Short mmCIF file of C-alpha atoms in Angstrom, two decimals:
data_model
loop_
_atom_site.label_atom_id
_atom_site.label_comp_id
_atom_site.label_asym_id
_atom_site.label_seq_id
_atom_site.Cartn_x
_atom_site.Cartn_y
_atom_site.Cartn_z
CA MET X 1 79.19 108.96 64.40
CA LEU X 2 82.35 107.44 62.88
CA CYS X 3 84.11 108.02 66.18
CA CYS X 4 81.40 106.11 68.08
CA LEU X 5 81.64 103.20 65.61
CA SER X 6 85.35 103.07 65.93
CA LEU X 7 85.19 102.96 69.71
CA THR X 8 82.54 100.23 69.55
CA ALA X 9 84.73 98.11 67.24
CA ALA X 10 87.72 98.56 69.51
CA ALA X 11 85.66 97.51 72.52
CA GLN X 12 84.39 94.41 70.69
CA SER X 13 87.96 93.52 69.69
CA ARG X 14 89.07 93.74 73.31
CA PHE X 15 86.08 91.69 74.39
CA GLY X 16 87.08 88.86 72.08
CA GLU X 17 90.78 88.83 73.22
CA LYS X 18 91.97 86.04 75.40
CA PRO X 19 95.22 84.69 76.89
CA ARG X 20 96.61 81.43 75.63
CA LEU X 21 97.05 80.12 79.12
CA VAL X 22 95.80 80.70 82.66
CA VAL X 23 98.18 79.57 85.48
CA GLY X 24 96.79 79.29 89.05
CA ILE X 25 99.35 78.87 91.89
CA VAL X 26 98.52 78.08 95.47
CA VAL X 27 101.27 78.18 98.11
CA ASP X 28 100.09 76.05 101.04
CA GLN X 29 100.29 77.87 104.39
CA MET X 30 101.75 81.15 103.00
CA ARG X 31 101.02 84.20 105.11
CA TRP X 32 100.70 87.52 103.36
CA ASP X 33 103.59 89.08 105.26
CA TYR X 34 106.06 86.63 103.81
CA LEU X 35 106.00 88.72 100.57
CA SER X 36 107.63 91.58 102.44
CA ARG X 37 109.72 89.44 104.80
CA TYR X 38 111.59 87.78 101.93
CA TYR X 39 111.28 90.49 99.23
CA ASP X 40 114.93 91.62 99.46
CA LYS X 41 116.10 87.96 99.27
CA PHE X 42 113.86 86.97 96.40
CA THR X 43 115.40 86.88 92.84
CA ASN X 44 114.00 89.07 90.12
CA ASP X 45 112.42 85.99 88.38
CA GLY X 46 110.04 84.58 90.88
CA PHE X 47 107.92 86.38 93.50
CA ARG X 48 109.45 89.76 92.70
CA ARG X 49 108.49 89.50 89.09
CA LEU X 50 104.85 88.94 90.06
CA ILE X 51 104.94 91.77 92.71
CA ASP X 52 106.79 94.36 90.73
CA ASN X 53 105.20 93.81 87.36
CA GLY X 54 101.73 92.58 88.42
CA PHE X 55 98.94 93.61 90.76
CA SER X 56 98.89 92.88 94.48
CA CYS X 57 95.79 92.75 96.67
CA ASN X 58 97.39 93.48 99.96
CA ASN X 59 94.33 92.96 102.14
CA CYS X 60 93.00 89.53 100.85
CA LEU X 61 91.21 87.66 103.66
CA ILE X 62 89.67 84.28 103.95
CA ASN X 63 85.91 84.88 104.60
CA TYR X 64 84.95 81.63 106.35
CA VAL X 65 86.09 79.19 109.03
CA PRO X 66 87.81 76.93 109.45
CA THR X 67 90.81 77.89 107.37
CA ILE X 68 91.95 74.48 106.08
CA THR X 69 93.86 73.26 103.02
CA ALA X 70 91.03 71.53 101.06
CA ILE X 71 88.63 74.37 101.79
CA GLY X 72 91.11 77.05 100.63
CA HIS X 73 91.86 75.25 97.32
CA ALA X 74 88.18 74.70 96.64
CA SER X 75 87.21 78.31 97.61
CA ALA X 76 89.89 79.92 95.47
CA TYR X 77 88.75 78.10 92.34
CA THR X 78 85.02 77.86 92.80
CA GLY X 79 84.73 81.51 94.10
CA THR X 80 82.50 80.42 96.96
CA THR X 81 82.62 78.93 100.49
CA PRO X 82 81.95 75.61 102.16
CA ALA X 83 78.34 76.67 102.61
CA PHE X 84 77.93 76.25 98.79
CA HIS X 85 80.78 74.02 97.60
CA GLY X 86 80.46 71.49 100.40
CA ILE X 87 84.17 70.94 100.94
CA CYS X 88 84.16 71.58 104.80
CA GLY X 89 87.64 70.45 105.66
CA ASN X 90 90.24 67.90 104.69
CA ASN X 91 87.90 65.45 106.46
CA PHE X 92 84.20 65.86 107.19
CA TYR X 93 81.03 63.75 107.54
CA ILE X 94 78.53 62.62 104.95
CA SER X 95 75.46 60.67 106.07
CA GLY X 96 77.11 60.21 109.46
CA LYS X 97 80.29 58.60 108.01
CA LYS X 98 83.71 60.34 108.24
CA VAL X 99 85.13 60.83 104.76
CA TYR X 100 88.27 62.27 103.24
CA CYS X 101 87.45 65.29 101.03
CA CYS X 102 88.57 63.58 97.76
CA GLU X 103 87.81 59.98 98.78
CA ASP X 104 86.17 57.92 96.00
CA ASN X 105 86.23 54.10 96.20
CA SER X 106 84.59 53.87 92.80
CA VAL X 107 87.86 54.72 91.07
CA GLN X 108 91.35 53.16 90.95
CA THR X 109 94.93 54.27 90.98
CA VAL X 110 96.70 54.97 87.69
CA GLY X 111 100.43 54.98 87.79
CA SER X 112 101.14 52.73 90.76
CA ASP X 113 99.83 49.69 92.59
CA SER X 114 98.80 51.64 95.71
CA ASP X 115 95.38 52.76 96.83
CA LYS X 116 96.47 56.45 96.95
CA GLY X 117 94.78 57.08 93.65
CA LYS X 118 91.27 56.36 94.87
CA ARG X 119 90.45 60.07 94.57
CA SER X 120 88.19 62.38 92.63
CA PRO X 121 86.46 65.74 93.02
CA ARG X 122 82.96 64.21 93.38
CA ASN X 123 82.39 65.49 96.98
CA MET X 124 82.77 69.00 95.69
CA LEU X 125 79.33 70.53 94.89
CA ALA X 126 80.31 73.46 92.70
CA THR X 127 82.17 74.11 89.42
CA THR X 128 85.62 75.75 89.17
CA ILE X 129 87.27 78.23 86.87
CA GLY X 130 88.59 75.26 84.91
CA ASP X 131 85.13 73.74 84.55
CA GLN X 132 83.67 76.97 83.27
CA LEU X 133 86.51 77.35 80.83
CA ARG X 134 85.94 73.89 79.50
CA LEU X 135 82.20 74.45 79.23
CA HIS X 136 82.74 77.75 77.45
CA THR X 137 85.00 76.15 74.79
CA ASP X 138 82.89 72.96 74.36
CA PHE X 139 85.61 71.12 76.23
CA LYS X 140 88.36 72.06 73.80
CA SER X 141 90.41 73.85 76.52
CA LYS X 142 92.81 71.68 78.57
CA VAL X 143 92.83 71.88 82.29
CA ILE X 144 95.60 70.17 84.37
CA GLY X 145 96.25 70.11 88.11
CA VAL X 146 99.63 69.27 89.73
CA SER X 147 100.60 69.10 93.35
CA TYR X 148 102.29 67.07 96.10
CA LYS X 149 98.87 66.61 97.83
CA ASP X 150 96.06 64.87 95.95
CA ARG X 151 93.48 67.37 97.24
CA ALA X 152 95.56 70.30 96.10
CA ALA X 153 95.69 68.91 92.56
CA ILE X 154 92.12 67.63 92.33
CA LEU X 155 90.03 70.39 93.79
CA PRO X 156 91.48 73.32 91.76
CA ALA X 157 91.33 71.41 88.50
CA GLY X 158 87.61 70.65 88.98
CA HIS X 159 85.19 68.13 87.75
CA SER X 160 85.78 68.16 84.04
CA ALA X 161 89.56 68.56 84.16
CA ASN X 162 91.69 66.53 81.70
CA ALA X 163 93.91 65.38 84.56
CA ALA X 164 95.16 65.95 88.10
CA TYR X 165 98.51 64.45 89.20
CA TRP X 166 99.83 64.05 92.75
CA LEU X 167 102.73 62.22 94.54
CA ASP X 168 102.45 58.64 95.76
CA LEU X 169 104.98 58.83 98.55
CA LYS X 170 105.32 55.11 98.97
CA ASN X 171 106.02 54.37 95.37
CA ARG X 172 107.78 57.66 94.83
CA CYS X 173 106.05 58.66 91.59
CA PHE X 174 103.23 60.85 90.27
CA ILE X 175 99.85 59.18 89.96
CA THR X 176 96.34 59.95 89.05
CA SER X 177 92.99 57.98 88.99
CA THR X 178 90.66 56.31 86.64
CA TYR X 179 88.35 59.25 87.18
CA TYR X 180 90.57 61.01 84.56
CA MET X 181 92.19 58.25 82.52
CA ASP X 182 93.17 54.59 82.29
CA LYS X 183 96.95 55.11 81.67
CA LEU X 184 99.52 57.77 82.34
CA PRO X 185 100.48 59.78 79.26
CA LYS X 186 103.97 59.08 77.91
CA TRP X 187 105.28 62.43 79.21
CA ALA X 188 104.25 61.57 82.74
CA GLN X 189 105.67 58.11 82.53
CA ASP X 190 108.90 59.67 81.39
CA ASN X 191 108.89 62.07 84.25
CA ASN X 192 108.38 59.20 86.69
CA LYS X 193 111.39 57.30 85.13
CA LYS X 194 113.45 60.54 85.59
CA LEU X 195 112.32 60.67 89.20
CA ALA X 196 113.40 57.07 89.82
CA LYS X 197 117.01 58.10 88.92
CA ASP X 198 116.92 61.36 90.81
CA LYS X 199 119.63 61.00 93.58
CA GLU X 200 118.36 63.95 95.57
CA PHE X 201 114.93 62.56 95.51
CA LYS X 202 116.12 59.13 96.65
CA LYS X 203 117.92 60.70 99.68
CA LEU X 204 114.79 62.25 100.99
CA GLY X 205 112.93 58.93 101.77
CA GLU X 206 109.25 59.46 102.57
CA ASP X 207 109.95 62.93 104.21
CA ILE X 208 109.77 64.49 100.83
CA GLY X 209 107.39 67.25 102.04
CA LEU X 210 109.93 68.35 104.65
CA SER X 211 112.43 69.36 101.92
CA PRO X 212 112.37 72.51 99.76
CA TYR X 213 113.29 70.05 97.04
CA CYS X 214 109.70 68.85 96.97
CA GLY X 215 108.83 72.24 95.32
CA THR X 216 111.43 71.56 92.71
CA ILE X 217 109.79 68.15 92.01
CA ILE X 218 106.38 69.78 91.64
CA THR X 219 107.76 72.45 89.37
CA ASP X 220 109.42 69.77 87.13
CA MET X 221 106.14 67.91 86.84
CA ALA X 222 104.24 71.12 86.02
CA ILE X 223 106.79 71.99 83.30
CA HIS X 224 106.51 68.43 81.88
CA ALA X 225 102.67 68.81 81.85
CA LEU X 226 103.07 72.26 80.11
CA HIS X 227 105.18 70.70 77.33
CA GLY X 228 103.63 67.27 77.21
CA GLU X 229 100.10 68.59 76.83
CA GLY X 230 101.06 71.53 74.67
CA LEU X 231 99.35 73.91 77.01
CA GLY X 232 98.77 77.36 75.57
CA LYS X 233 99.57 76.18 72.00
CA GLY X 234 96.06 75.45 70.80
CA ASP X 235 93.14 77.47 69.55
CA GLN X 236 91.52 77.83 73.01
CA THR X 237 92.75 79.09 76.40
CA ASP X 238 94.17 76.34 78.56
CA MET X 239 94.65 76.21 82.40
CA LEU X 240 97.45 74.84 84.60
CA CYS X 241 96.71 74.62 88.35
CA VAL X 242 99.86 74.20 90.45
CA SER X 243 99.96 73.91 94.25
CA TYR X 244 103.09 73.85 96.44
CA SER X 245 102.62 71.80 99.62
CA GLN X 246 106.12 71.56 101.10
CA THR X 247 105.67 74.92 102.73
CA ASP X 248 102.78 73.56 104.70
CA VAL X 249 104.56 70.41 105.82
CA ILE X 250 107.68 72.46 106.80
CA GLY X 251 105.50 75.01 108.66
CA HIS X 252 103.69 72.41 110.76
CA LYS X 253 107.07 70.94 111.70
CA TYR X 254 109.18 74.11 112.18
CA GLY X 255 106.85 77.05 112.35
CA THR X 256 106.60 80.36 110.62
CA ARG X 257 110.16 81.55 111.34
CA GLY X 258 113.58 80.12 111.15
CA ARG X 259 116.06 78.57 108.64
CA ASN X 260 113.79 75.73 107.45
CA THR X 261 110.95 78.12 106.58
CA ASP X 262 113.42 80.57 105.01
CA ASP X 263 115.00 77.94 102.87
CA ALA X 264 111.61 76.74 101.70
CA TYR X 265 110.47 80.11 100.39
CA LEU X 266 113.80 81.04 98.80
CA GLN X 267 113.88 77.72 96.97
CA LEU X 268 110.28 78.15 95.96
CA ASP X 269 111.15 81.64 94.54
CA ARG X 270 113.71 79.99 92.27
CA ASP X 271 111.35 77.26 91.24
CA LEU X 272 108.67 79.93 90.40
CA GLY X 273 111.23 81.64 88.24
CA ARG X 274 111.89 78.35 86.36
CA LEU X 275 108.22 77.80 85.92
CA LEU X 276 107.57 81.34 84.56
CA LYS X 277 110.60 81.06 82.26
CA ALA X 278 109.20 77.75 80.81
CA ILE X 279 105.77 79.42 80.19
CA ASP X 280 107.52 82.37 78.58
CA ASP X 281 109.31 80.13 76.15
CA GLN X 282 106.11 78.20 75.31
CA VAL X 283 103.42 80.80 74.97
CA GLY X 284 105.17 84.13 75.06
CA ARG X 285 105.67 86.49 77.89
CA ASP X 286 102.53 88.58 77.34
CA ASN X 287 100.18 85.76 76.46
CA TYR X 288 99.30 84.13 79.78
CA LEU X 289 97.56 85.17 83.00
CA VAL X 290 98.82 84.10 86.43
CA PHE X 291 97.36 84.34 89.84
CA LEU X 292 99.05 83.25 93.07
CA THR X 293 97.42 82.92 96.46
CA ALA X 294 97.40 80.67 99.55
CA ASP X 295 94.91 78.22 100.97
CA HIS X 296 95.44 79.60 104.53
CA GLY X 297 98.24 81.14 106.67
CA ALA X 298 99.55 79.98 110.02
CA ALA X 299 99.97 81.05 113.70
CA THR X 300 103.36 82.02 115.06
CA ASN X 301 104.58 79.18 117.37
CA TRP X 302 102.97 79.71 120.76
CA GLN X 303 106.16 79.13 122.80
CA TYR X 304 108.00 81.69 120.68
CA MET X 305 105.24 84.21 121.37
CA ARG X 306 105.29 83.51 125.14
CA ASP X 307 109.11 83.89 125.16
CA HIS X 308 108.54 87.37 123.92
CA LYS X 309 105.71 88.10 126.48
CA ILE X 310 102.86 87.83 123.93
CA ALA X 311 99.76 86.03 125.03
CA ALA X 312 99.57 82.62 123.30
CA GLY X 313 99.39 78.89 124.18
CA PRO X 314 98.63 75.31 123.27
CA TRP X 315 95.16 73.97 123.34
CA ASN X 316 94.34 70.18 123.47
CA SER X 317 90.97 68.86 122.28
CA GLY X 318 91.38 65.55 124.11
CA GLU X 319 91.75 67.23 127.47
CA MET X 320 88.80 69.50 126.69
CA LYS X 321 86.69 66.53 125.80
CA LYS X 322 87.39 64.86 129.17
CA ARG X 323 86.42 67.99 131.07
CA VAL X 324 83.19 68.27 129.19
CA TYR X 325 82.38 64.67 129.79
CA GLU X 326 82.98 65.03 133.45
CA ALA X 327 80.76 67.98 133.70
CA ILE X 328 77.88 66.68 131.61
CA SER X 329 77.81 63.25 133.28
CA ASN X 330 76.08 64.95 136.25
CA ASP X 331 73.17 65.89 133.95
CA SER X 332 73.03 63.08 131.45
CA GLY X 333 74.09 60.17 133.53
CA GLU X 334 76.60 59.08 130.90
CA ASP X 335 80.33 59.76 130.82
CA SER X 336 81.27 59.16 127.19
CA GLY X 337 80.06 58.45 123.68
CA TYR X 338 78.06 61.43 122.67
CA ILE X 339 80.96 63.48 121.12
CA GLY X 340 81.83 61.58 117.98
CA ASP X 341 84.72 63.87 116.86
CA ILE X 342 86.43 67.23 117.50
CA MET X 343 87.95 68.48 114.33
CA ASP X 344 89.02 71.88 113.05
CA TYR X 345 87.61 73.68 116.11
CA ARG X 346 84.19 71.97 115.59
CA ILE X 347 82.37 69.31 117.56
CA PHE X 348 80.61 66.51 115.84
CA LEU X 349 77.97 64.84 117.98
CA ASP X 350 77.41 61.14 117.78
CA TRP X 351 73.65 61.29 117.34
CA ASP X 352 73.21 57.51 117.12
CA THR X 353 74.79 56.99 120.55
CA ILE X 354 72.76 59.91 122.07
CA GLN X 355 69.51 58.53 120.81
CA LEU X 356 70.45 54.96 121.73
CA ARG X 357 71.02 56.03 125.31
CA GLY X 358 67.72 57.94 125.38
CA LEU X 359 69.23 61.27 126.08
CA ILE X 360 67.41 64.49 125.34
CA THR X 361 68.79 65.16 121.84
CA ALA X 362 67.64 68.78 121.62
CA ASP X 363 69.42 69.71 124.83
CA MET X 364 72.71 67.94 124.17
CA PRO X 365 74.36 70.61 121.97
CA HIS X 366 73.48 73.26 124.48
CA LEU X 367 74.72 71.23 127.44
CA ILE X 368 78.04 70.89 125.72
CA LEU X 369 78.03 74.60 124.67
CA SER X 370 77.52 75.68 128.34
CA GLU X 371 80.70 73.70 129.29
CA LEU X 372 82.71 75.02 126.31
CA GLU X 373 81.98 78.58 127.41
CA LYS X 374 83.75 77.80 130.75
CA GLU X 375 86.88 76.68 129.05
CA PRO X 376 89.60 79.31 129.87
CA ASP X 377 91.21 79.33 126.44
CA ILE X 378 87.98 79.43 124.36
CA GLN X 379 86.75 82.95 123.61
CA PHE X 380 83.48 82.18 121.83
CA ALA X 381 81.36 79.13 120.93
CA ALA X 382 78.00 78.54 119.27
CA VAL X 383 75.66 75.84 118.15
CA TYR X 384 75.59 75.88 114.37
CA THR X 385 71.79 75.85 114.09
CA ASP X 386 71.65 78.87 116.40
CA LEU X 387 74.22 80.95 114.52
CA ALA X 388 71.74 83.44 113.09
CA THR X 389 70.48 84.42 116.55
CA SER X 390 73.77 83.77 118.50
CA SER X 391 75.71 86.33 120.49
CA LEU X 392 78.86 85.87 118.41
CA PRO X 393 80.43 89.04 117.04
CA PRO X 394 79.11 89.61 113.59
CA LEU X 395 82.44 88.94 111.89
CA LEU X 396 82.69 85.44 113.54
CA ARG X 397 79.06 84.65 112.95
CA ASP X 398 79.29 85.41 109.22
CA ARG X 399 82.48 83.45 108.74
CA ALA X 400 81.05 80.51 110.68
CA MET X 401 77.89 80.52 108.59
CA MET X 402 79.87 80.73 105.33
CA GLY X 403 81.94 77.66 106.43
CA TYR X 404 78.96 75.57 107.49
CA TYR X 405 77.30 72.91 105.28
CA PRO X 406 74.47 70.98 107.10
CA GLY X 407 75.29 67.32 107.69
CA ARG X 408 79.00 67.76 106.90
CA SER X 409 80.26 70.46 109.28
CA GLY X 410 79.26 69.20 112.66
CA ASP X 411 77.12 70.66 115.42
CA ILE X 412 79.18 73.20 117.47
CA ILE X 413 81.87 75.60 116.45
CA PHE X 414 84.19 77.37 118.97
CA PHE X 415 87.01 79.99 118.71
CA PRO X 416 90.09 79.84 120.92
CA LYS X 417 91.68 83.06 122.12
CA PRO X 418 94.07 84.78 119.75
CA GLY X 419 97.46 83.01 119.78
CA TYR X 420 96.01 79.68 121.03
CA TYR X 421 95.74 76.76 118.68
CA GLU X 422 95.35 72.96 118.70
CA SER X 423 98.61 71.19 119.71
CA GLY X 424 99.42 67.68 118.84
CA SER X 425 98.67 65.97 115.58
CA TRP X 426 99.11 68.87 113.25
CA SER X 427 101.87 70.74 114.94
CA SER X 428 105.21 69.89 116.53
CA PRO X 429 106.51 71.78 119.62
CA THR X 430 108.58 73.95 117.29
CA GLY X 431 105.99 74.15 114.65
CA THR X 432 102.49 75.61 114.03
CA THR X 433 99.04 75.00 112.58
CA HIS X 434 96.05 76.83 111.22
CA GLY X 435 92.30 76.76 110.99
CA GLU X 436 91.11 79.88 112.79
CA TRP X 437 89.64 83.24 111.84
CA ASN X 438 92.55 85.37 112.96
CA PRO X 439 94.65 87.39 110.55
CA TYR X 440 97.58 85.05 111.03
CA ASP X 441 95.50 82.26 109.46
CA ALA X 442 93.15 84.32 107.21
CA HIS X 443 95.41 87.07 105.63
CA ILE X 444 96.84 85.62 102.50
CA PRO X 445 98.71 86.80 99.37
CA CYS X 446 96.75 87.55 96.26
CA LEU X 447 98.81 88.43 93.21
CA PHE X 448 97.89 88.78 89.52
CA TYR X 449 100.31 89.00 86.73
CA GLY X 450 100.45 88.87 82.95
CA TRP X 451 97.90 89.26 80.32
CA LYS X 452 95.93 92.50 80.65
CA VAL X 453 96.94 92.85 84.36
CA PRO X 454 97.70 96.44 85.36
CA GLN X 455 100.79 97.22 87.46
CA GLY X 456 99.86 98.29 91.03
CA ALA X 457 98.26 97.30 94.30
CA THR X 458 95.28 97.93 96.44
CA SER X 459 94.68 97.85 100.26
CA ARG X 460 90.93 97.41 99.72
CA GLN X 461 89.64 94.33 101.45
CA VAL X 462 88.96 91.44 99.03
CA SER X 463 88.31 87.82 99.72
CA ILE X 464 89.71 84.48 98.53
CA THR X 465 86.34 84.03 96.74
CA ASP X 466 86.90 87.03 94.67
CA ILE X 467 89.72 85.38 92.63
CA ALA X 468 87.56 83.08 90.51
CA PRO X 469 85.08 85.76 89.36
CA THR X 470 88.04 88.09 88.57
CA VAL X 471 89.64 85.45 86.39
CA CYS X 472 86.37 84.50 84.76
CA GLN X 473 85.58 88.15 83.92
CA MET X 474 88.94 88.58 82.28
CA LEU X 475 88.37 85.50 80.20
CA HIS X 476 84.77 86.68 79.42
CA ILE X 477 83.35 83.30 80.64
CA GLN X 478 80.60 82.51 83.11
CA GLN X 479 81.45 82.46 86.79
CA PRO X 480 81.51 79.08 88.57
CA ASP X 481 77.91 77.88 89.29
CA ALA X 482 77.91 78.62 92.98
CA CYS X 483 80.22 81.77 92.93
CA THR X 484 79.45 84.19 95.65
CA GLY X 485 82.61 86.39 95.20
CA GLU X 486 82.93 89.63 93.27
CA ALA X 487 85.37 90.51 90.53
CA ILE X 488 88.29 92.79 91.63
CA THR X 489 87.46 95.79 89.54
CA GLU X 490 90.99 97.36 89.93
CA ILE X 491 92.17 94.35 87.73
CA THR X 492 89.23 93.85 85.44
CA LYS X 493 88.52 97.42 84.51
#
């Protein structure tokens, strides 16, 4: 009997334990295989510290399409997909109007005189880890987001965050919005003054994201936030959300291989080491929990693939649009106007134009679908409202459904052949892009390190949406309110 009571007391003690700080890190456009590619070149203080002393989920996949930056950040922190959190891309449609994911004209910029601060998380329909942490502690916990991109700072931090900070490239400083505050805190002002004198920063011009030094600037801001807000030093668990975007900008320009990408990840490794050291010094090495993941991966440059006799190629939405118009004009009597947008391998119909011209609205999606299926570089396509009964392979059907939010996601989704991707606005001839279901876009790193994290790895398939419930279970707080993921039991047991 005494033994049972002792075990119960011990269990209750463990149940009440908590880390002083949670640190979420997203590396934009990082493929899972980069961990092994650069392992021997990494220092002992950054990625290798997380890999060697933490837990690695080696088969973490994104379980929706499209695989896009805003969606990935939202999904990792809400534990769910666009079907529930509503962030369907960097841009999508609301009530027929194209909007940027974090667009909010009801707020103003704080920290500069530009309009780059008119941003908030209001378009996201679900709570995040940080929101649940704040709710659990009656808003005594602090939650801060930091990134080069506004969406990468705002969406992870959530609705009730104390602040999110991102770079204003024109004014070359960190800003926020009146959604969070009316004036930058002194520590953030001091950091901006330091940036203004930074000779390396000045040399970069507005191409900051194309330099590995961008990651250094983000790390400096994160460390300033750590110290300035006293994160991890209060009575409640705090959270710091950091996202590194230079890896995405460099990848789009230079691709997944080569010196530029190598330099970006090796510098990021050193910056991670600095960040972890700063957290060690502030809260103690065993008193914080870290997770690191990516919002998406990236395809290998199609020309590089072809040069090595591997099937791949560019795909151009504008050219496809012309061919579809030419084919449909024979049936509809019109040659333009009914495709409003093609974005992230989705077609958004212009329903106002279709109805104005008296076209048969119910048939239009299927007319376009029939032409898409003739495109040589498109492997599958479906009308969103037909997904449940479509002939898509189950894996593609399920990921399309999880990525679909009615009224925001468009009307038709299509899947290029493996190795084929959109060329043009988001990729240079030497670069790459992302957005598809394939492993090169969907297989991402998922590392846990620190407080109560066992050392080891698993090859069991997990999803990006499993990160949030895992962290919440470790903190003994409620999952985000639309969470569909499952806690990774190898870590939480």
